[in-house]
PDB file of C-alpha atoms in Angstrom:
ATOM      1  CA  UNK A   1    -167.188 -54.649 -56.304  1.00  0.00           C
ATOM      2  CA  UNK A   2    -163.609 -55.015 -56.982  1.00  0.00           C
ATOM      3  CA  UNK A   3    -162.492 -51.268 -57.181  1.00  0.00           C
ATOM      4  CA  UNK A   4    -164.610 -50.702 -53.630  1.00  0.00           C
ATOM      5  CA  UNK A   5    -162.632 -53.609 -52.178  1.00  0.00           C
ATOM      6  CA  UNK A   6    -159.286 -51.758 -53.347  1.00  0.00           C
ATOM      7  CA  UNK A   7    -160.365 -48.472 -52.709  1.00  0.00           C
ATOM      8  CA  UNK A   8    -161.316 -50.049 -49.118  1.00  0.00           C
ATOM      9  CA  UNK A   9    -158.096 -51.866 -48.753  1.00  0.00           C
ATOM     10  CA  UNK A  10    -156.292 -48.549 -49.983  1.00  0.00           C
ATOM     11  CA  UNK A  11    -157.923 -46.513 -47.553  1.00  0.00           C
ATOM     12  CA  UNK A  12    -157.741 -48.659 -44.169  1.00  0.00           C
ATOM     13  CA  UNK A  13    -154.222 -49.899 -45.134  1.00  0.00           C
ATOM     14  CA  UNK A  14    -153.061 -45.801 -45.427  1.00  0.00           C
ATOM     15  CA  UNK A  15    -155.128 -44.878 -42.337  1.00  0.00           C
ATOM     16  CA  UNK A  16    -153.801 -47.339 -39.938  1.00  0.00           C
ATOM     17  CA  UNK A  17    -150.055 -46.105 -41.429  1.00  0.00           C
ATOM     18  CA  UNK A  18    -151.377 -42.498 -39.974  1.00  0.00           C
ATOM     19  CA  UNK A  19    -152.635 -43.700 -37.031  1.00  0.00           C
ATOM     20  CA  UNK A  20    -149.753 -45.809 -36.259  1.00  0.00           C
ATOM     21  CA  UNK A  21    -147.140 -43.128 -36.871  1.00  0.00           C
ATOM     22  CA  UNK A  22    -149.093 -40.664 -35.378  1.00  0.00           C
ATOM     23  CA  UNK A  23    -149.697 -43.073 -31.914  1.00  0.00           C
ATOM     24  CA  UNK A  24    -146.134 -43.914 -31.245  1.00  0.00           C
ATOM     25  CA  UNK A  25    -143.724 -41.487 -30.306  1.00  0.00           C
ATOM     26  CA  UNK A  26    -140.995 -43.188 -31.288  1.00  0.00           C
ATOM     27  CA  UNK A  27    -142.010 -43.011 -35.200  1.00  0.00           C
ATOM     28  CA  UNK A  28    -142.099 -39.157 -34.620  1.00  0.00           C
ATOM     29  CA  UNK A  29    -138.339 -38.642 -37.352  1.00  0.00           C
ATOM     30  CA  UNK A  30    -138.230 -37.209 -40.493  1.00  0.00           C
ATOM     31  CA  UNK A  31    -138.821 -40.547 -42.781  1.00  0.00           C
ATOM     32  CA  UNK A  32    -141.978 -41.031 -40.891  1.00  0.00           C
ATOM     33  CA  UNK A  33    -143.163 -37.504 -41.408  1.00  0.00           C
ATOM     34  CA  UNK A  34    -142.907 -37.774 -44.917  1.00  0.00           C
ATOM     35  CA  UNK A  35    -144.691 -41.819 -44.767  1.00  0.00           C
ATOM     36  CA  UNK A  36    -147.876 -40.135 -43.099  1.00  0.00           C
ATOM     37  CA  UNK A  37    -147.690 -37.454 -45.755  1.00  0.00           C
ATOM     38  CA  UNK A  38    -147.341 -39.913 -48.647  1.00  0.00           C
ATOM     39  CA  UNK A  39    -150.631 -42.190 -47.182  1.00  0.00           C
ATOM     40  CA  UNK A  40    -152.858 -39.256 -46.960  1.00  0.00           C
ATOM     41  CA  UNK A  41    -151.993 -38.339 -50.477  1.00  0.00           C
ATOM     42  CA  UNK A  42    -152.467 -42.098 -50.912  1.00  0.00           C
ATOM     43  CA  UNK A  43    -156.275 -41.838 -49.378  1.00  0.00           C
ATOM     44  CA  UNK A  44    -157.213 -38.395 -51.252  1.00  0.00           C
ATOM     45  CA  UNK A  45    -156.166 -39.857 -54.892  1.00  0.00           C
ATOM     46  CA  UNK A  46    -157.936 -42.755 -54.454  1.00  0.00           C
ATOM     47  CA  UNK A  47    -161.068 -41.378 -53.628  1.00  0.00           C
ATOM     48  CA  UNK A  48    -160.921 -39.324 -56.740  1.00  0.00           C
ATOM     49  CA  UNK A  49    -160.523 -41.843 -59.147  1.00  0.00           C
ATOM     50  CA  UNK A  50    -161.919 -44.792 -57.436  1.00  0.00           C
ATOM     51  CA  UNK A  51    -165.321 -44.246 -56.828  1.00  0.00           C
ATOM     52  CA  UNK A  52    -166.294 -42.770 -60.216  1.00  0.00           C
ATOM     53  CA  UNK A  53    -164.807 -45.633 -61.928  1.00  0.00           C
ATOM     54  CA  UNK A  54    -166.417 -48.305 -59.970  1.00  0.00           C
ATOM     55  CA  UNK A  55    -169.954 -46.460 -60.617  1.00  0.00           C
ATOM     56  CA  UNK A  56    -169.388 -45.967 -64.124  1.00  0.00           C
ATOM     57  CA  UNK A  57    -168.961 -49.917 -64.643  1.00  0.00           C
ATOM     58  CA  UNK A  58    -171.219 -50.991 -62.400  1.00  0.00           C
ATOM     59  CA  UNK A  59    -174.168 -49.059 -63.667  1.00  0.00           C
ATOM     60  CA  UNK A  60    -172.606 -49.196 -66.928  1.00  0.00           C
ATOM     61  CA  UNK A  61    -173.570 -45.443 -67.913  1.00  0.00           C
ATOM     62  CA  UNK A  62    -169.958 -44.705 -69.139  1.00  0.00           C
ATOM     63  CA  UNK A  63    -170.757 -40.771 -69.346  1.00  0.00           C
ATOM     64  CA  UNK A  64    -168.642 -38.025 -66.684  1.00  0.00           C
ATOM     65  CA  UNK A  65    -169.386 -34.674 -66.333  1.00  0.00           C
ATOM     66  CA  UNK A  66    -167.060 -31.404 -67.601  1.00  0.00           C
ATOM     67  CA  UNK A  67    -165.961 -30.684 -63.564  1.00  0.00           C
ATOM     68  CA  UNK A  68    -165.701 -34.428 -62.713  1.00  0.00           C
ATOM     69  CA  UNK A  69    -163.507 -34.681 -65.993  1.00  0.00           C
ATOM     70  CA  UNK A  70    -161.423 -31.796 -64.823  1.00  0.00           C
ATOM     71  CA  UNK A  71    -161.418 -32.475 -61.365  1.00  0.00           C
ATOM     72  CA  UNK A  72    -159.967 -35.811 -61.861  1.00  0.00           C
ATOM     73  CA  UNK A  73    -157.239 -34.415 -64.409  1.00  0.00           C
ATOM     74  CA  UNK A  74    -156.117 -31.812 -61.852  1.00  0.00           C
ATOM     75  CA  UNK A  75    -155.824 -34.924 -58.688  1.00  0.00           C
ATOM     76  CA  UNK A  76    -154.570 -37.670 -61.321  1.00  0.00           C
ATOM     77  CA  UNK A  77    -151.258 -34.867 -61.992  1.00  0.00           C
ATOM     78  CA  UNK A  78    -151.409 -33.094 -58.554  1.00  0.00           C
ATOM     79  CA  UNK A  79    -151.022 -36.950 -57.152  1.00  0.00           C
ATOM     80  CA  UNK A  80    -147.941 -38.564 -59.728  1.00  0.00           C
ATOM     81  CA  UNK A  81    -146.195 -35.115 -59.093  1.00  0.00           C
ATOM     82  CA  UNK A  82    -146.506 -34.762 -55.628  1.00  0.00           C
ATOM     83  CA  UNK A  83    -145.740 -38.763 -55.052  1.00  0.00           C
ATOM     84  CA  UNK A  84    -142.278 -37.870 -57.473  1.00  0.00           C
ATOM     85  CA  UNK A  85    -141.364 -35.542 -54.969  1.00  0.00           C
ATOM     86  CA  UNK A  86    -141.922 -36.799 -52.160  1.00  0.00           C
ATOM     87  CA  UNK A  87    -139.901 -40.323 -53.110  1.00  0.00           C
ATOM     88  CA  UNK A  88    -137.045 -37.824 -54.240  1.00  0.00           C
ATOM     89  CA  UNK A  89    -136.919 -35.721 -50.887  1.00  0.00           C
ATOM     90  CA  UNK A  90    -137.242 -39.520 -49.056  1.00  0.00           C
ATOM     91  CA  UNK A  91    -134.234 -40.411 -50.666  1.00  0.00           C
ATOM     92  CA  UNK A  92    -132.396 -37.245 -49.658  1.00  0.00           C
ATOM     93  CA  UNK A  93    -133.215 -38.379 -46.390  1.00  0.00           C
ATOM     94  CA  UNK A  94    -131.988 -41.945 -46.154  1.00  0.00           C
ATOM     95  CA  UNK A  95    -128.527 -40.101 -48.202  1.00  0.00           C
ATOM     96  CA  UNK A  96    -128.578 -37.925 -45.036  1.00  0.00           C
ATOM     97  CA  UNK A  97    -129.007 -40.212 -42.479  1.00  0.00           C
ATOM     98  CA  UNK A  98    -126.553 -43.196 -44.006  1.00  0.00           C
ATOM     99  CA  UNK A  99    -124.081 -40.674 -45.144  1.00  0.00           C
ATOM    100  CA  UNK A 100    -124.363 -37.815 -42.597  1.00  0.00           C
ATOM    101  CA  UNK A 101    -124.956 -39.830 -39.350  1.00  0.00           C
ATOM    102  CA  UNK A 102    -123.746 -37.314 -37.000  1.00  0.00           C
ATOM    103  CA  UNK A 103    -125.383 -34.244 -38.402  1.00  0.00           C
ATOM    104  CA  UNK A 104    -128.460 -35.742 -39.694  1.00  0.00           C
ATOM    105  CA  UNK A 105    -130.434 -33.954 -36.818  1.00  0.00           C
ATOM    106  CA  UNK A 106    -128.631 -30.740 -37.586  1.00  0.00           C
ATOM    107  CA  UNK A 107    -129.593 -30.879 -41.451  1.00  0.00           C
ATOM    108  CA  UNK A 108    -133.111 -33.068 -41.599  1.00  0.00           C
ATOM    109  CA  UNK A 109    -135.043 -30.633 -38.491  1.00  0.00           C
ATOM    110  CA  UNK A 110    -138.300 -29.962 -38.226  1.00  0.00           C
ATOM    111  CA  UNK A 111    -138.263 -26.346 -40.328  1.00  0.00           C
ATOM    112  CA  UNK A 112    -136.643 -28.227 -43.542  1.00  0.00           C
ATOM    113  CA  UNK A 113    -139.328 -31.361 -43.224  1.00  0.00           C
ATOM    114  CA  UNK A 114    -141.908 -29.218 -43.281  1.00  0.00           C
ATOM    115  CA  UNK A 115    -140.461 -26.587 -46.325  1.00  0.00           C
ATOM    116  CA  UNK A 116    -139.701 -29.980 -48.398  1.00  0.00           C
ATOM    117  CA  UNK A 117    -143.807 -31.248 -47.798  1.00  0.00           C
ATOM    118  CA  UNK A 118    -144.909 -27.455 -48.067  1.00  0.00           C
ATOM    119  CA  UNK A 119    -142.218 -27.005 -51.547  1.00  0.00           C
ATOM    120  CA  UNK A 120    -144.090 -30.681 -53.118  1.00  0.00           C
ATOM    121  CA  UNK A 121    -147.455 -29.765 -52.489  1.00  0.00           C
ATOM    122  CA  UNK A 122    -146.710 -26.244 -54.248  1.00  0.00           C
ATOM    123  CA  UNK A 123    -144.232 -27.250 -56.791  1.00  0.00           C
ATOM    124  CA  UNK A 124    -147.244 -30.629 -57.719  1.00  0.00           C
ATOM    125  CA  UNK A 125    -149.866 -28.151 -57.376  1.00  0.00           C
ATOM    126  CA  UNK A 126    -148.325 -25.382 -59.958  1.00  0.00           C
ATOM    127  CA  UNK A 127    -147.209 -27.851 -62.505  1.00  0.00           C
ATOM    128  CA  UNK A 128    -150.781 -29.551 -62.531  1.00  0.00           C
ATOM    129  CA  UNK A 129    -152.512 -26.467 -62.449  1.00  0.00           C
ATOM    130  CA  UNK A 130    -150.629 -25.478 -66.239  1.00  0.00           C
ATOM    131  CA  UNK A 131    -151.513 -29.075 -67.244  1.00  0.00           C
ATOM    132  CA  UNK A 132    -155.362 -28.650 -66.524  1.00  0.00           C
ATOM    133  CA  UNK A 133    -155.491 -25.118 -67.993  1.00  0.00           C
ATOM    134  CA  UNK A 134    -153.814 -26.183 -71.186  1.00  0.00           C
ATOM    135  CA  UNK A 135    -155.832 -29.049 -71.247  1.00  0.00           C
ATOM    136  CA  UNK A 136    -159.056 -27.922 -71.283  1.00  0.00           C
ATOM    137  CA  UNK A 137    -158.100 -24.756 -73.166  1.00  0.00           C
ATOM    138  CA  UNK A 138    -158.828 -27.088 -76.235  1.00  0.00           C
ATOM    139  CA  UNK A 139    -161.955 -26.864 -78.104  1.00  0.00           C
ATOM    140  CA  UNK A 140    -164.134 -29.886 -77.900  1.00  0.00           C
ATOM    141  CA  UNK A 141    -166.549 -29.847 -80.143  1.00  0.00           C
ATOM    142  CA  UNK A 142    -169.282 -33.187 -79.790  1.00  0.00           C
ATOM    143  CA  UNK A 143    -168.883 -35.383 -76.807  1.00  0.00           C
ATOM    144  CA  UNK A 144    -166.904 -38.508 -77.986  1.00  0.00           C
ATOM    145  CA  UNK A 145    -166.185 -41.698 -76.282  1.00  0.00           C
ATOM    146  CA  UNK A 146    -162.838 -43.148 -75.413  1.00  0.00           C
ATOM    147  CA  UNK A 147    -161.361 -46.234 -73.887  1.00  0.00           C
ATOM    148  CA  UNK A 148    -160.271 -45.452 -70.509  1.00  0.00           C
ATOM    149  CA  UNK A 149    -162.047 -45.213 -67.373  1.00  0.00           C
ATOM    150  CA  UNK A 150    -160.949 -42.336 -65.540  1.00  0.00           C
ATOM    151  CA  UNK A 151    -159.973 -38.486 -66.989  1.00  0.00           C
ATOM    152  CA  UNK A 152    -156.057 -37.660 -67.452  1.00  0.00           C
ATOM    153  CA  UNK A 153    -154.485 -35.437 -69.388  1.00  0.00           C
ATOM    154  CA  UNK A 154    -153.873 -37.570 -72.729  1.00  0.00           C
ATOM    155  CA  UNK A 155    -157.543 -39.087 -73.248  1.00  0.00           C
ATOM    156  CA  UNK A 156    -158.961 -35.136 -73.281  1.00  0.00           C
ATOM    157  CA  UNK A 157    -156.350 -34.283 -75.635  1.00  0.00           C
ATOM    158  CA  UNK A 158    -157.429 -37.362 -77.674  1.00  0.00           C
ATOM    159  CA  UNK A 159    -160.770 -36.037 -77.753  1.00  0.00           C
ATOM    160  CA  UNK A 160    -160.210 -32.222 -78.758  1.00  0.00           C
ATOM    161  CA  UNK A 161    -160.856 -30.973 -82.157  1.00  0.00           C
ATOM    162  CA  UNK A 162    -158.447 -28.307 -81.612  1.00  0.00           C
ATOM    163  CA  UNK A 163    -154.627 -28.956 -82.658  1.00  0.00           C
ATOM    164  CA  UNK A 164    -152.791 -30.227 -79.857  1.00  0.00           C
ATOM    165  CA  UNK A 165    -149.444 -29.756 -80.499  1.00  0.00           C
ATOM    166  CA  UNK A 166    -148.138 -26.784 -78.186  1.00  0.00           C
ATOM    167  CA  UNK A 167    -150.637 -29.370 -75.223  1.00  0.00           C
ATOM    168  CA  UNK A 168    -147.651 -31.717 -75.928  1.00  0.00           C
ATOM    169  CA  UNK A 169    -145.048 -29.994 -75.973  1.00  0.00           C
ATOM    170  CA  UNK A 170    -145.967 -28.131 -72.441  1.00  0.00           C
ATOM    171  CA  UNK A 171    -146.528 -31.450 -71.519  1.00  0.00           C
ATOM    172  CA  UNK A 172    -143.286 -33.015 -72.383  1.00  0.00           C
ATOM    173  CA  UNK A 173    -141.789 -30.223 -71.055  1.00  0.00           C
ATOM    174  CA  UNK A 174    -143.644 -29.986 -67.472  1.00  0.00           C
ATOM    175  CA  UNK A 175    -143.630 -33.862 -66.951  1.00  0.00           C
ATOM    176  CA  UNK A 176    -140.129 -34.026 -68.296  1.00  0.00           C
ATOM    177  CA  UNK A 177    -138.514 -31.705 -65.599  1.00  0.00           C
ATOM    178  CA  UNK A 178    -140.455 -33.468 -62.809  1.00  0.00           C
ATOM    179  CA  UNK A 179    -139.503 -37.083 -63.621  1.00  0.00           C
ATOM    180  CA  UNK A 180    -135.918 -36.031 -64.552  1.00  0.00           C
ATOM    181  CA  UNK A 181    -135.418 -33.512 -61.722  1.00  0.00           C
ATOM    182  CA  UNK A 182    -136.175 -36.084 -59.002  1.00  0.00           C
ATOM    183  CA  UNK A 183    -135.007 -39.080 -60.686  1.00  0.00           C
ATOM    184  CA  UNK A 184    -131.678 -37.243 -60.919  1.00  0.00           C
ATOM    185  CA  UNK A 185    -131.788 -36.694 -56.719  1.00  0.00           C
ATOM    186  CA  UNK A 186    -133.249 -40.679 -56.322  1.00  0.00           C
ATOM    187  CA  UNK A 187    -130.127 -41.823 -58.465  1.00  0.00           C
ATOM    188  CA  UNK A 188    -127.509 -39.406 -56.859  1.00  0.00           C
ATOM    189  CA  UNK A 189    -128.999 -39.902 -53.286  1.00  0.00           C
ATOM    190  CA  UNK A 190    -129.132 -43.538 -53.463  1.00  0.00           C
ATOM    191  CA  UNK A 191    -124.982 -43.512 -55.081  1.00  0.00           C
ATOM    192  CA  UNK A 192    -123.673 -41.682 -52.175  1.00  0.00           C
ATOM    193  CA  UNK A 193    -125.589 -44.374 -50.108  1.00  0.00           C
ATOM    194  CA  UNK A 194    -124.161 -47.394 -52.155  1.00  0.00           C
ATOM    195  CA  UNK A 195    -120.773 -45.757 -51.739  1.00  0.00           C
ATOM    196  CA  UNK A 196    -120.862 -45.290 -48.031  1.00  0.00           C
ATOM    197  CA  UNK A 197    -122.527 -49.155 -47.892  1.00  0.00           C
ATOM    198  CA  UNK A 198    -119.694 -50.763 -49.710  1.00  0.00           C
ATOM    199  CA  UNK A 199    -117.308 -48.853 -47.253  1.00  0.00           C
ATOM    200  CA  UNK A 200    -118.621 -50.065 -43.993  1.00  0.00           C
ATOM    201  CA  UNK A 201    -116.640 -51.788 -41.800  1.00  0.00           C
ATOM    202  CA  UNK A 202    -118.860 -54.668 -40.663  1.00  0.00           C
ATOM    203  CA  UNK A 203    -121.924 -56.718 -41.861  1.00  0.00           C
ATOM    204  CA  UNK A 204    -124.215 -55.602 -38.728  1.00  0.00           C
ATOM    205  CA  UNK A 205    -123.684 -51.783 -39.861  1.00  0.00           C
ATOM    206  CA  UNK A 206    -124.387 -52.837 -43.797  1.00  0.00           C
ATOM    207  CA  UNK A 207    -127.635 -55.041 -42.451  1.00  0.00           C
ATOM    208  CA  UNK A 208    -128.322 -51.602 -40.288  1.00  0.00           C
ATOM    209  CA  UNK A 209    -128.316 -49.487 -43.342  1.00  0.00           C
ATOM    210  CA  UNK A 210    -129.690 -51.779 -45.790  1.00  0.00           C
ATOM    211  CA  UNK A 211    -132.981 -51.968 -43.894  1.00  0.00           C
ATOM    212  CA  UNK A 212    -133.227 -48.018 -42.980  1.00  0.00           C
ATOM    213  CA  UNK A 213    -133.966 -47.498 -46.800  1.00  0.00           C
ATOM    214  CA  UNK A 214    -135.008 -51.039 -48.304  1.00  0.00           C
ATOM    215  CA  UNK A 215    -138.233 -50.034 -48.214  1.00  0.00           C
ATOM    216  CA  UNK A 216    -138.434 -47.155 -50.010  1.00  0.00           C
ATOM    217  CA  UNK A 217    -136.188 -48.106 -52.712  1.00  0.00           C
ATOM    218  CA  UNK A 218    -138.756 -51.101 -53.156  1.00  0.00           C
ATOM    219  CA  UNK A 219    -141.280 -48.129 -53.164  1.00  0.00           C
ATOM    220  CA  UNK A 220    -139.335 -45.943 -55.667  1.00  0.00           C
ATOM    221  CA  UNK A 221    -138.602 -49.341 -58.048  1.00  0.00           C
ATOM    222  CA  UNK A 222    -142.369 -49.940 -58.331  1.00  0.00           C
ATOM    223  CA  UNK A 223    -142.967 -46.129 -59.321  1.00  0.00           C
ATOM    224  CA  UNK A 224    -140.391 -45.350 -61.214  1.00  0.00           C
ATOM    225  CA  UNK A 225    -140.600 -48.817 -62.984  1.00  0.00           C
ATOM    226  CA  UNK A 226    -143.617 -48.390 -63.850  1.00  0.00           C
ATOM    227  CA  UNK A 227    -143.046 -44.827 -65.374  1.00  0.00           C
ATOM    228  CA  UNK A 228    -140.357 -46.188 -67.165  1.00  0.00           C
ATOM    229  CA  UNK A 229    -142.035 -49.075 -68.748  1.00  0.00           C
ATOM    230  CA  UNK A 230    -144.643 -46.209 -70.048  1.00  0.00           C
ATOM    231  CA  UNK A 231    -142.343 -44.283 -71.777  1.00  0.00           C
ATOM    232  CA  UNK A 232    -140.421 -47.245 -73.568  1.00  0.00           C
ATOM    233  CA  UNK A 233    -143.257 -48.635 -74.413  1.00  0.00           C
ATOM    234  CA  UNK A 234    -143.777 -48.022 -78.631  1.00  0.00           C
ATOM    235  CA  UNK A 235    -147.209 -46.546 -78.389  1.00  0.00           C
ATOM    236  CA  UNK A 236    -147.711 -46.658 -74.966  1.00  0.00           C
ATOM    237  CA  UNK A 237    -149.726 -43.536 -75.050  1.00  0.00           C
ATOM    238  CA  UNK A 238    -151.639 -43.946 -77.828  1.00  0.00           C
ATOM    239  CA  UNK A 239    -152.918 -47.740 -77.231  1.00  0.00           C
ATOM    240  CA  UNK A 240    -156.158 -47.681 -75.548  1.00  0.00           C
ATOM    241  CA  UNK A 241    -155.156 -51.392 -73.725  1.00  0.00           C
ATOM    242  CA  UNK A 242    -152.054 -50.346 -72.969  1.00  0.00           C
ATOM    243  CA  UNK A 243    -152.683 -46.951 -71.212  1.00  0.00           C
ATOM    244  CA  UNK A 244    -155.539 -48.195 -69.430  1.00  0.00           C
ATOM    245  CA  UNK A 245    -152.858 -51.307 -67.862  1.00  0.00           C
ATOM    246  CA  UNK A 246    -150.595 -48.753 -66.973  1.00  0.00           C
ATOM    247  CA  UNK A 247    -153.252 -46.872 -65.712  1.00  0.00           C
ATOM    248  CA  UNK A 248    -154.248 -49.297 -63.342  1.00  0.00           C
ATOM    249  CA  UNK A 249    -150.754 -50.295 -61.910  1.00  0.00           C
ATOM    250  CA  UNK A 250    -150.346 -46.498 -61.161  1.00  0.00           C
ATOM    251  CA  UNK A 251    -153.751 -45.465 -60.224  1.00  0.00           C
ATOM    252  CA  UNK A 252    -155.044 -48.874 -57.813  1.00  0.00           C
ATOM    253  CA  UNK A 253    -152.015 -50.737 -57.483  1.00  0.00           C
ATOM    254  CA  UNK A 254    -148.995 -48.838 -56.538  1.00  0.00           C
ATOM    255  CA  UNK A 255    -151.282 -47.062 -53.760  1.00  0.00           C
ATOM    256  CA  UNK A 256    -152.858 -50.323 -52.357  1.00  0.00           C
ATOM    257  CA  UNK A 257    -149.314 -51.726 -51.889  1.00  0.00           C
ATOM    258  CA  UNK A 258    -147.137 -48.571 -50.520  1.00  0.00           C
ATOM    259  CA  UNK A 259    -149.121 -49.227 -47.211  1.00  0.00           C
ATOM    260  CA  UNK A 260    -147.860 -52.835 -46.800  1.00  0.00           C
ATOM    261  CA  UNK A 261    -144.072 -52.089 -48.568  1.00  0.00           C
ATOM    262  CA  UNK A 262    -143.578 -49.919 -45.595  1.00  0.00           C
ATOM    263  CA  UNK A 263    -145.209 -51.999 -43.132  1.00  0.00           C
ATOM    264  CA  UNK A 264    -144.244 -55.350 -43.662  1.00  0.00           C
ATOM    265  CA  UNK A 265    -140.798 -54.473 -44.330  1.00  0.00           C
ATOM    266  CA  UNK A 266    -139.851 -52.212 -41.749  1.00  0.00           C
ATOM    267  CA  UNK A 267    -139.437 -53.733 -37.951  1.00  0.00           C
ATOM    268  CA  UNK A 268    -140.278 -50.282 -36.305  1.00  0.00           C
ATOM    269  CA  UNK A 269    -143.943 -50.234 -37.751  1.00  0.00           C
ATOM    270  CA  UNK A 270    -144.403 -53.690 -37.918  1.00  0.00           C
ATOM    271  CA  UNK A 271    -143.105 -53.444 -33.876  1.00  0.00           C
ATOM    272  CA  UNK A 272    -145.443 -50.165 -32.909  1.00  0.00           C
ATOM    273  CA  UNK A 273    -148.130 -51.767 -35.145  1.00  0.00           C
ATOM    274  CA  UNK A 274    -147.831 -54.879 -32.772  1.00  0.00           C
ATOM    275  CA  UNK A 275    -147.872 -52.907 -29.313  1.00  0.00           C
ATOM    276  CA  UNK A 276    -150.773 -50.846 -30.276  1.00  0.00           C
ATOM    277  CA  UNK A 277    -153.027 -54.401 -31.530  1.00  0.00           C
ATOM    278  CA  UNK A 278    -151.611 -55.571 -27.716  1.00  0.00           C
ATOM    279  CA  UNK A 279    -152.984 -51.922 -26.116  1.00  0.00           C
TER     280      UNK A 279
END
């Protein structure tokens, strides 16, 4: 009952950012775009993971199929790599539009929003497709139980028979590139935009910039935290308790809150949200 409340509260609380953004004209800018992209990735990861999970502990039958297994690998890396780069090209946008006021029209138009969503999607989608096919490349050789409740990457390699070794390292090395490669454009973005805050002439234009990007570097601070926390963990990976809390935060928590991070602190959608409840 629990995961179908979240996966509800996921759901409605990502659909209503859609409909929102998509019913007020005013929302229609770059940041926005990449919001309404960012909740329907939101809805379509959650329904992968969600459901099964909440099935397999209700009826208690603990068993998933060879496609569900491998369907859920593919979303689980198509999802945390897509999200990655979509906070990264976010951030390039608040840099733009603190740092380049008076060309931000000029650089963030229509043709680049939609090669950045178009570049994720691809970039998420050929990354996640070399994790999968590595992945279940292995040899399994008796079906074997193991302490998580969805499919990712590291519980099938934890069940193979098969030497797993080059898995990791193509692993290390795909996952590696992504969280460094848009870490590295969250933390340069986000110093030009400290820079250019601590230079402002007044309070009013700091309070104006602060709260153009507050939200998503609340957004980015929960995701990359949390990614963070995984990888100093000793053993992270390898403790079944561990994994599966980290597991959770990523895979019910951090979506269930994005809706309300950008919602409850941001006036705009708070202020279209209000007219359209009046309508």
């Amino acid at each position: 009952l629990r995961f179908f409340s979240t996966m509800y509260i996921t759901v409605v609380g990502n659909a209503c950012m859609i409909l929102i953004i998509r019913m007020e004209s005013k929302l229609h800018t770059p940041m926005y775009f990449f919001l309404e992209n960012l909740s329907i990735l939101g809805i379509c990861y959650c329904s992968v993971i969600t459901p099964k999970a909440a099935l397999t502990f209700s009826l208690g039958r603990r068993i998933i199929s060879y496609n569900d297994c491998a369907s859920q690998v593919f979303f689980f890396s198509l999802h945390g790599a897509t999200e990655a780069f979509f906070n990264s090209v976010m951030a390039y946008n608040c840099f733009t539009g603190i740092c380049n006021p008076l060309l931000y029209q000029v650089i963030m138009n229509k043709r680049l929003c939609v090669f950045m969503v178009v570049g994720s999607y691809l970039s998420s989608c050929i990354s996640c497709t070399i994790q999968a096919g590595f992945t279940f490349s292995l040899s399994f050789c008796e079906p074997k139980e193991t302490n998580h409740f969805f499919c990712n990457v590291l519980t099938v390699m934890h069940t193979s028979c098969s030497d797993t070794l080059v898995n990791e390292i193509v692993m290390l090395a795909v996952c590696g590139s992504i969280i460094v490669g848009t870490a590295l454009v969250i933390f340069i973005s986000y110093g030009y935009i400290i820079i250019t805050f601590v230079q402002m002439p007044s309070d009013e234009s700091r309070h104006k910039a602060f709260s153009t990007c507050s939200s998503h570097m609340l957004a980015v601070s929960l995701l990359f935290g949390t990614i963070f926390f995984m990888c100093a963990q000793p053993g992270a990976t390898s403790s079944p308790d561990k994994s599966n809390t980290i597991s959770i935060l990523y895979t019910i928590v951090i979506p269930k809150l994005n809706p309300f991070i950008y919602t409850l602190r941001n006036k705009e959608v708070k202020g279209s949200l209000k007219k359209q409840l009046k309508r």
